[in-house]
């Protein structure tokens, strides 16, 4: 697996510039393009083309090592990948413990259109095999449980059985894991999280080396109208320029915090793939570049969990994750099948000692 070359990424635009052009990416906020005569090869309308998206997609393609298309949210990207690959009568397999809105999409919309939806927990994902599934959707690590599956093995089995695989790679980003390099057919991601990284935008993308699938995804975007706003695209591009630095800091801090939290008496249980005794550790070592910036802790009770989250001055009590500000929440409040005192913690870019002092003080005060 290759790590994206982020130095090259930072100069993708600069190395193609003509004298006098702006170094920073211009934001093209226009629905119309000046288009006399034959429209061939020129941007023609804002639902179809936008130079700001195009450059963003060029940068994302560099990170993913594959062509990319952007969408106005992670769910926009997931919808596009699924609508481009299923039809009435298709059988799809999705994780029962993955991102819950993906399950809602499958259960409440795809199944009404004659798509047969099967759910399995990530830890038993291969039980029953993959024969007969047209699309197998995976999330590794799963959100919020942080369980992992062997992506290469699943990709090979599904391919042998004639199906295609889609991986939601939101939690690790291409800096942490590149599922396409492991044989997965399509990657989807919410760029709302660490890719954008500043909690100020929603975006998503689809990446694949399968040209036919990408053609369908592009057609879906043009026809459904699920297009990103140019301003969001511009903000995401700006966020990507610091992804490497932010992700590196966040993962390093998460490792330090996980080790210290594991030894704190207020913490009943901890999950972090970077801890040697974590159930995901072996798979994480084999298929990811980094162990990520998400960890989970379970405290003694729901009340203590709430108290901790709300009192700690360096944890935003907020849903979503991947921002520069560390954040935390009790996932049971959304109905995730976890302990009421289970907290998902997203480690941000604060200096780790400052962050630890705040977390430790709040735990000690419980
Ligand atoms: C947030 C998230 C999504 C959905 O992304 P939006 O940008 O909120 O639409 C999908 N998958 C995972 C794993 C997520 O965390």
Coordinates of C-alpha atoms and ligand atoms in Angstrom, one line a residue:
X1 CA 0.0 0.0 0.0
X2 CA 1.3 3.4 -0.9
X3 CA 1.0 6.5 1.2
X4 CA -0.1 9.6 -0.7
X5 CA 2.7 12.0 -1.7
X6 CA 1.3 15.1 -0.1
X7 CA 4.3 17.3 -1.2
X8 CA 3.5 16.6 -4.8
X9 CA -0.2 17.2 -3.9
X10 CA 0.6 20.7 -2.6
X11 CA 2.3 21.6 -5.9
X12 CA -0.2 20.0 -8.3
X13 CA -1.7 23.4 -9.2
X14 CA 1.5 25.4 -9.0
X15 CA 3.4 23.3 -11.5
X16 CA 0.7 23.8 -14.1
X17 CA 0.4 27.5 -13.8
X18 CA 1.1 30.2 -16.4
X19 CA 3.0 33.3 -15.5
X20 CA 0.8 35.7 -13.5
X21 CA -1.9 33.2 -12.4
X22 CA -2.9 33.0 -8.7
X23 CA -1.0 30.4 -6.7
X24 CA -4.0 29.8 -4.4
X25 CA -7.0 28.0 -6.0
X26 CA -9.6 30.5 -7.3
X27 CA -13.2 30.1 -6.2
X28 CA -15.4 30.0 -9.3
X29 CA -18.9 30.9 -8.1
X30 CA -20.8 30.8 -11.4
X31 CA -23.8 28.8 -12.8
X32 CA -23.2 30.1 -16.4
X33 CA -20.1 30.0 -18.6
X34 CA -19.5 32.3 -21.6
X35 CA -20.2 29.8 -24.4
X36 CA -20.6 31.1 -28.0
X37 CA -20.8 28.4 -30.7
X38 CA -19.9 24.8 -30.2
X39 CA -19.7 23.9 -26.4
X40 CA -17.2 21.1 -26.9
X41 CA -14.7 20.7 -24.2
X42 CA -15.6 23.8 -22.2
X43 CA -17.4 24.1 -18.9
X44 CA -21.1 24.6 -20.0
X45 CA -23.4 24.7 -16.9
X46 CA -22.9 24.8 -13.2
X47 CA -24.6 21.4 -12.5
X48 CA -22.2 19.7 -14.9
X49 CA -18.9 21.5 -14.5
X50 CA -17.0 23.8 -12.1
X51 CA -13.3 24.5 -12.3
X52 CA -13.1 24.6 -8.4
X53 CA -14.5 21.1 -8.1
X54 CA -12.4 19.9 -10.9
X55 CA -9.2 21.0 -9.2
X56 CA -10.4 19.6 -5.9
X57 CA -11.1 16.3 -7.6
X58 CA -7.6 16.3 -9.1
X59 CA -6.2 16.7 -5.6
X60 CA -8.5 14.0 -4.2
X61 CA -7.5 11.7 -7.0
X62 CA -3.9 12.2 -6.1
X63 CA -4.7 11.2 -2.5
X64 CA -6.8 8.2 -3.5
X65 CA -4.7 7.0 -6.4
X66 CA -7.9 6.9 -8.5
X67 CA -10.4 9.1 -10.2
X68 CA -12.7 11.0 -7.8
X69 CA -16.0 12.7 -7.9
X70 CA -17.2 15.1 -5.1
X71 CA -20.6 15.4 -3.6
X72 CA -22.3 17.8 -1.2
X73 CA -22.0 15.4 1.8
X74 CA -20.8 11.9 2.7
X75 CA -24.4 10.6 2.3
X76 CA -24.5 12.3 -1.1
X77 CA -21.5 10.2 -2.1
X78 CA -22.8 7.0 -0.5
X79 CA -26.1 7.5 -2.3
X80 CA -24.4 8.1 -5.6
X81 CA -22.2 4.9 -5.2
X82 CA -25.2 2.8 -4.3
X83 CA -27.6 4.2 -6.9
X84 CA -24.9 3.8 -9.6
X85 CA -24.4 0.1 -8.7
X86 CA -27.7 -1.5 -7.7
X87 CA -30.9 -2.2 -9.6
X88 CA -34.2 -3.8 -8.7
X89 CA -33.6 -7.3 -7.6
X90 CA -30.0 -6.7 -6.5
X91 CA -28.8 -8.2 -3.2
X92 CA -26.6 -6.0 -1.0
X93 CA -24.8 -6.7 2.2
X94 CA -24.1 -3.9 4.7
X95 CA -22.6 -3.7 8.2
X96 CA -25.2 -3.7 11.0
X97 CA -22.8 -1.7 13.2
X98 CA -21.7 0.9 10.6
X99 CA -22.7 4.5 10.0
X100 CA -26.5 4.4 10.8
X101 CA -27.6 6.7 8.0
X102 CA -26.2 4.2 5.4
X103 CA -28.5 1.6 6.9
X104 CA -31.5 4.0 6.8
X105 CA -30.8 4.6 3.1
X106 CA -30.8 0.9 2.4
X107 CA -33.7 0.0 4.6
X108 CA -36.0 2.9 3.9
X109 CA -35.3 3.7 0.2
X110 CA -33.4 0.9 -1.6
X111 CA -35.5 -1.9 -0.2
X112 CA -38.7 0.0 -1.5
X113 CA -37.1 -0.2 -5.0
X114 CA -36.8 -4.0 -4.9
X115 CA -33.2 -4.2 -3.5
X116 CA -32.7 -7.0 -1.0
X117 CA -30.7 -5.7 2.0
X118 CA -28.9 -8.0 4.4
X119 CA -27.1 -6.8 7.5
X120 CA -24.2 -8.4 9.4
X121 CA -22.0 -7.2 12.2
X122 CA -18.5 -6.3 11.2
X123 CA -16.9 -8.9 13.5
X124 CA -18.9 -11.7 11.8
X125 CA -19.0 -10.1 8.4
X126 CA -17.8 -13.2 6.4
X127 CA -20.1 -15.6 8.2
X128 CA -22.3 -17.1 5.5
X129 CA -19.9 -16.1 2.7
X130 CA -20.5 -13.6 -0.1
X131 CA -22.1 -15.7 -2.8
X132 CA -25.1 -14.0 -4.4
X133 CA -24.4 -10.5 -3.3
X134 CA -24.2 -7.9 -6.1
X135 CA -22.8 -5.2 -3.8
X136 CA -21.0 -5.7 -0.5
X137 CA -20.6 -2.4 1.5
X138 CA -17.9 -2.4 4.2
X139 CA -16.8 0.0 6.9
X140 CA -13.4 -0.7 8.5
X141 CA -12.9 0.5 11.1
X142 CA -16.6 0.6 11.9
X143 CA -18.1 3.7 13.4
X144 CA -18.3 3.9 16.4
X145 CA -17.2 0.4 17.4
X146 CA -13.8 0.5 15.7
X147 CA -14.0 -3.1 14.6
X148 CA -12.1 -4.0 11.5
X149 CA -12.3 -6.6 8.7
X150 CA -9.7 -8.0 6.4
X151 CA -10.4 -5.8 3.4
X152 CA -8.2 -7.7 0.9
X153 CA -9.8 -11.0 1.8
X154 CA -13.4 -9.6 1.5
X155 CA -12.5 -7.9 -1.8
X156 CA -11.1 -11.1 -3.2
X157 CA -14.1 -13.3 -2.1
X158 CA -16.7 -10.8 -3.4
X159 CA -14.9 -10.4 -6.7
X160 CA -14.6 -14.2 -7.1
X161 CA -18.4 -14.4 -6.5
X162 CA -19.1 -11.8 -9.1
X163 CA -20.0 -8.9 -6.9
X164 CA -18.5 -5.5 -6.2
X165 CA -17.2 -4.0 -3.0
X166 CA -17.7 -0.4 -1.7
X167 CA -15.7 0.8 1.4
X168 CA -16.6 3.7 3.5
X169 CA -13.2 5.1 4.4
X170 CA -14.3 8.2 6.3
X171 CA -12.6 7.4 9.6
X172 CA -9.1 6.8 8.4
X173 CA -8.9 9.0 5.2
X174 CA -6.5 8.0 2.4
X175 CA -3.7 9.0 4.7
X176 CA -4.5 6.2 7.0
X177 CA -5.7 3.5 4.6
X178 CA -6.3 3.1 0.8
X179 CA -8.9 0.4 0.4
X180 CA -8.6 0.6 -3.5
X181 CA -5.0 -0.7 -3.1
X182 CA -6.4 -3.7 -1.2
X183 CA -8.7 -4.6 -4.0
X184 CA -11.9 -2.8 -3.0
X185 CA -13.7 -1.5 -6.1
X186 CA -15.2 1.8 -4.8
X187 CA -14.3 4.1 -1.9
X188 CA -16.8 6.5 -0.5
X189 CA -16.1 9.0 2.2
X190 CA -17.5 11.9 4.2
X191 CA -15.1 14.8 3.7
X192 CA -17.1 16.6 6.4
X193 CA -14.8 14.9 8.9
X194 CA -11.0 14.9 8.9
X195 CA -10.6 15.7 5.2
X196 CA -12.2 19.1 5.6
X197 CA -11.0 19.1 9.2
X198 CA -12.3 22.4 10.5
X199 CA -16.0 21.5 11.2
X200 CA -17.1 24.2 8.8
X201 CA -18.4 22.3 5.8
X202 CA -20.1 19.1 4.6
X203 CA -18.7 17.3 1.5
X204 CA -18.1 13.8 0.3
X205 CA -16.4 11.9 -2.5
X206 CA -16.5 8.7 -4.5
X207 CA -13.2 7.2 -5.8
X208 CA -12.8 4.2 -8.1
X209 CA -10.4 2.7 -10.7
X210 CA -13.4 1.2 -12.5
X211 CA -14.2 3.6 -15.3
X212 CA -17.7 2.2 -15.9
X213 CA -18.7 2.7 -12.3
X214 CA -17.3 6.3 -12.3
X215 CA -19.2 7.1 -15.5
X216 CA -22.5 6.0 -13.7
X217 CA -21.6 8.0 -10.6
X218 CA -21.0 11.1 -12.7
X219 CA -24.2 10.6 -14.5
X220 CA -26.0 10.2 -11.2
X221 CA -24.6 13.5 -10.0
X222 CA -25.6 15.3 -13.2
X223 CA -29.1 13.9 -13.3
X224 CA -29.9 13.8 -9.6
X225 CA -28.5 17.3 -9.1
X226 CA -26.5 16.3 -6.0
X227 CA -23.7 18.7 -6.7
X228 CA -21.3 20.3 -4.2
X229 CA -21.4 24.1 -3.8
X230 CA -18.3 25.7 -5.2
X231 CA -17.6 27.4 -1.9
X232 CA -17.6 24.1 0.0
X233 CA -15.4 22.6 -2.6
X234 CA -13.0 25.5 -2.2
X235 CA -13.0 25.1 1.6
X236 CA -12.4 21.4 1.3
X237 CA -9.4 22.0 -1.0
X238 CA -8.0 24.4 1.5
X239 CA -8.5 21.8 4.3
X240 CA -6.7 19.1 2.3
X241 CA -3.6 21.2 2.1
X242 CA -3.0 20.6 5.8
X243 CA -4.5 17.1 6.0
X244 CA -1.1 15.4 6.3
X245 CA 0.0 17.6 9.2
X246 CA -3.4 17.5 11.0
X247 CA -3.8 13.8 10.6
X248 CA -0.3 13.1 11.8
X249 CA -0.8 15.2 14.9
X250 CA -4.2 13.7 15.6
X251 CA -3.1 10.1 15.3
X252 CA 0.0 10.6 17.4
X253 CA -1.9 12.3 20.1
X254 CA -4.6 9.6 20.0
X255 CA -1.9 6.9 20.6
X256 CA -0.6 8.8 23.7
X257 CA -4.1 9.5 25.1
X258 CA -5.2 5.9 24.5
X259 CA -2.2 4.5 26.4
X260 CA -2.8 6.9 29.3
X261 CA -6.6 6.4 29.4
X262 CA -6.1 2.6 29.4
X263 CA -4.4 3.1 32.8
X264 CA -6.9 5.5 34.3
X265 CA -9.2 4.1 36.9
X266 CA -12.3 5.9 35.7
X267 CA -12.1 4.2 32.4
X268 CA -13.8 0.8 32.4
X269 CA -13.1 0.0 28.8
X270 CA -11.2 1.4 25.9
X271 CA -11.0 0.8 22.2
X272 CA -8.2 2.1 20.1
X273 CA -6.7 0.0 17.2
X274 CA -3.2 1.2 18.2
X275 CA -3.3 -0.5 21.6
X276 CA -1.5 -3.9 21.3
X277 CA -4.4 -5.8 23.0
X278 CA -7.2 -4.1 21.0
X279 CA -9.2 -6.7 19.0
X280 CA -8.5 -4.6 15.8
X281 CA -4.7 -4.2 16.4
X282 CA -3.5 -7.1 14.1
X283 CA -5.7 -6.1 11.2
X284 CA -4.8 -2.4 11.7
X285 CA -1.1 -3.2 11.6
X286 CA -1.6 -5.3 8.4
X287 CA -3.7 -2.9 6.4
X288 CA -3.6 0.7 7.7
X289 CA -0.8 3.3 7.7
X290 CA -2.0 4.8 11.0
X291 CA -4.2 3.7 13.8
X292 CA -6.5 6.8 13.5
X293 CA -7.6 9.6 15.7
X294 CA -10.8 8.1 17.0
X295 CA -10.9 6.1 20.2
X296 CA -13.7 5.1 22.6
X297 CA -13.9 4.9 26.3
X298 CA -16.7 3.5 28.5
X299 CA -17.0 5.1 31.9
X300 CA -18.9 3.8 35.0
X301 CA -22.3 5.3 34.1
X302 CA -24.3 7.4 31.7
X303 CA -24.3 10.3 34.3
X304 CA -20.5 10.2 34.7
X305 CA -20.1 10.0 30.9
X306 CA -22.2 13.1 30.4
X307 CA -20.5 14.9 33.3
X308 CA -17.1 14.2 31.8
X309 CA -18.0 15.3 28.3
X310 CA -19.7 18.5 29.4
X311 CA -17.1 19.5 32.0
X312 CA -13.9 19.0 30.0
X313 CA -12.8 22.3 28.6
X314 CA -10.9 20.7 25.7
X315 CA -13.6 18.4 24.5
X316 CA -16.5 19.9 22.4
X317 CA -19.7 18.0 23.3
X318 CA -20.7 17.6 19.7
X319 CA -21.6 14.9 17.2
X320 CA -19.4 14.3 14.1
X321 CA -15.6 14.1 14.4
X322 CA -12.3 14.7 12.7
X323 CA -12.0 18.5 13.4
X324 CA -9.1 20.4 14.8
X325 CA -11.0 20.7 18.1
X326 CA -11.2 17.5 20.0
X327 CA -14.8 16.4 20.6
X328 CA -16.7 13.7 22.3
X329 CA -20.2 12.3 22.6
X330 CA -22.2 9.4 24.1
X331 CA -23.3 7.4 21.0
X332 CA -26.2 5.8 22.8
X333 CA -28.0 9.1 22.6
X334 CA -28.5 8.4 18.9
X335 CA -29.5 4.8 19.4
X336 CA -26.2 3.1 18.5
X337 CA -26.1 -0.3 20.0
X338 CA -23.5 0.5 22.7
X339 CA -23.2 0.9 26.5
X340 CA -25.0 4.1 27.7
X341 CA -21.6 5.2 29.2
X342 CA -19.7 4.6 25.9
X343 CA -18.0 7.8 24.6
X344 CA -16.6 8.3 21.1
X345 CA -13.7 10.6 21.4
X346 CA -12.2 12.4 18.3
X347 CA -8.7 13.6 19.0
X348 CA -8.0 17.0 17.5
X349 CA -4.9 19.2 17.0
X350 CA -4.4 20.6 20.5
X351 CA -0.9 19.9 21.9
X352 CA -1.2 16.5 23.5
X353 CA 0.0 17.5 27.0
X354 CA -2.5 20.3 27.2
X355 CA -5.2 18.0 26.1
X356 CA -4.2 15.2 28.4
X357 CA -4.1 17.6 31.4
X358 CA -7.7 18.7 30.7
X359 CA -8.9 15.1 30.1
X360 CA -7.2 13.8 33.2
X361 CA -8.4 16.6 35.4
X362 CA -12.0 16.0 34.3
X363 CA -11.8 12.3 34.8
X364 CA -10.3 12.8 38.3
X365 CA -13.1 15.1 39.2
X366 CA -15.8 12.5 38.5
Ligands
LIG1 C1 -20.4 11.2 8.9 C2 -20.3 9.9 8.2 C3 -21.0 9.7 7.0 C4 -22.0 10.7 6.4 O1 -21.4 11.9 6.0 P1 -22.1 13.3 5.9 O2 -21.0 14.2 5.4 O3 -22.6 13.6 7.3 O4 -23.2 13.1 5.0 C5 -20.8 8.4 6.4 N1 -20.0 7.5 6.9 C6 -19.3 7.7 8.0 C7 -18.5 6.6 8.5 C8 -19.5 8.9 8.7 O5 -18.8 9.1 9.8

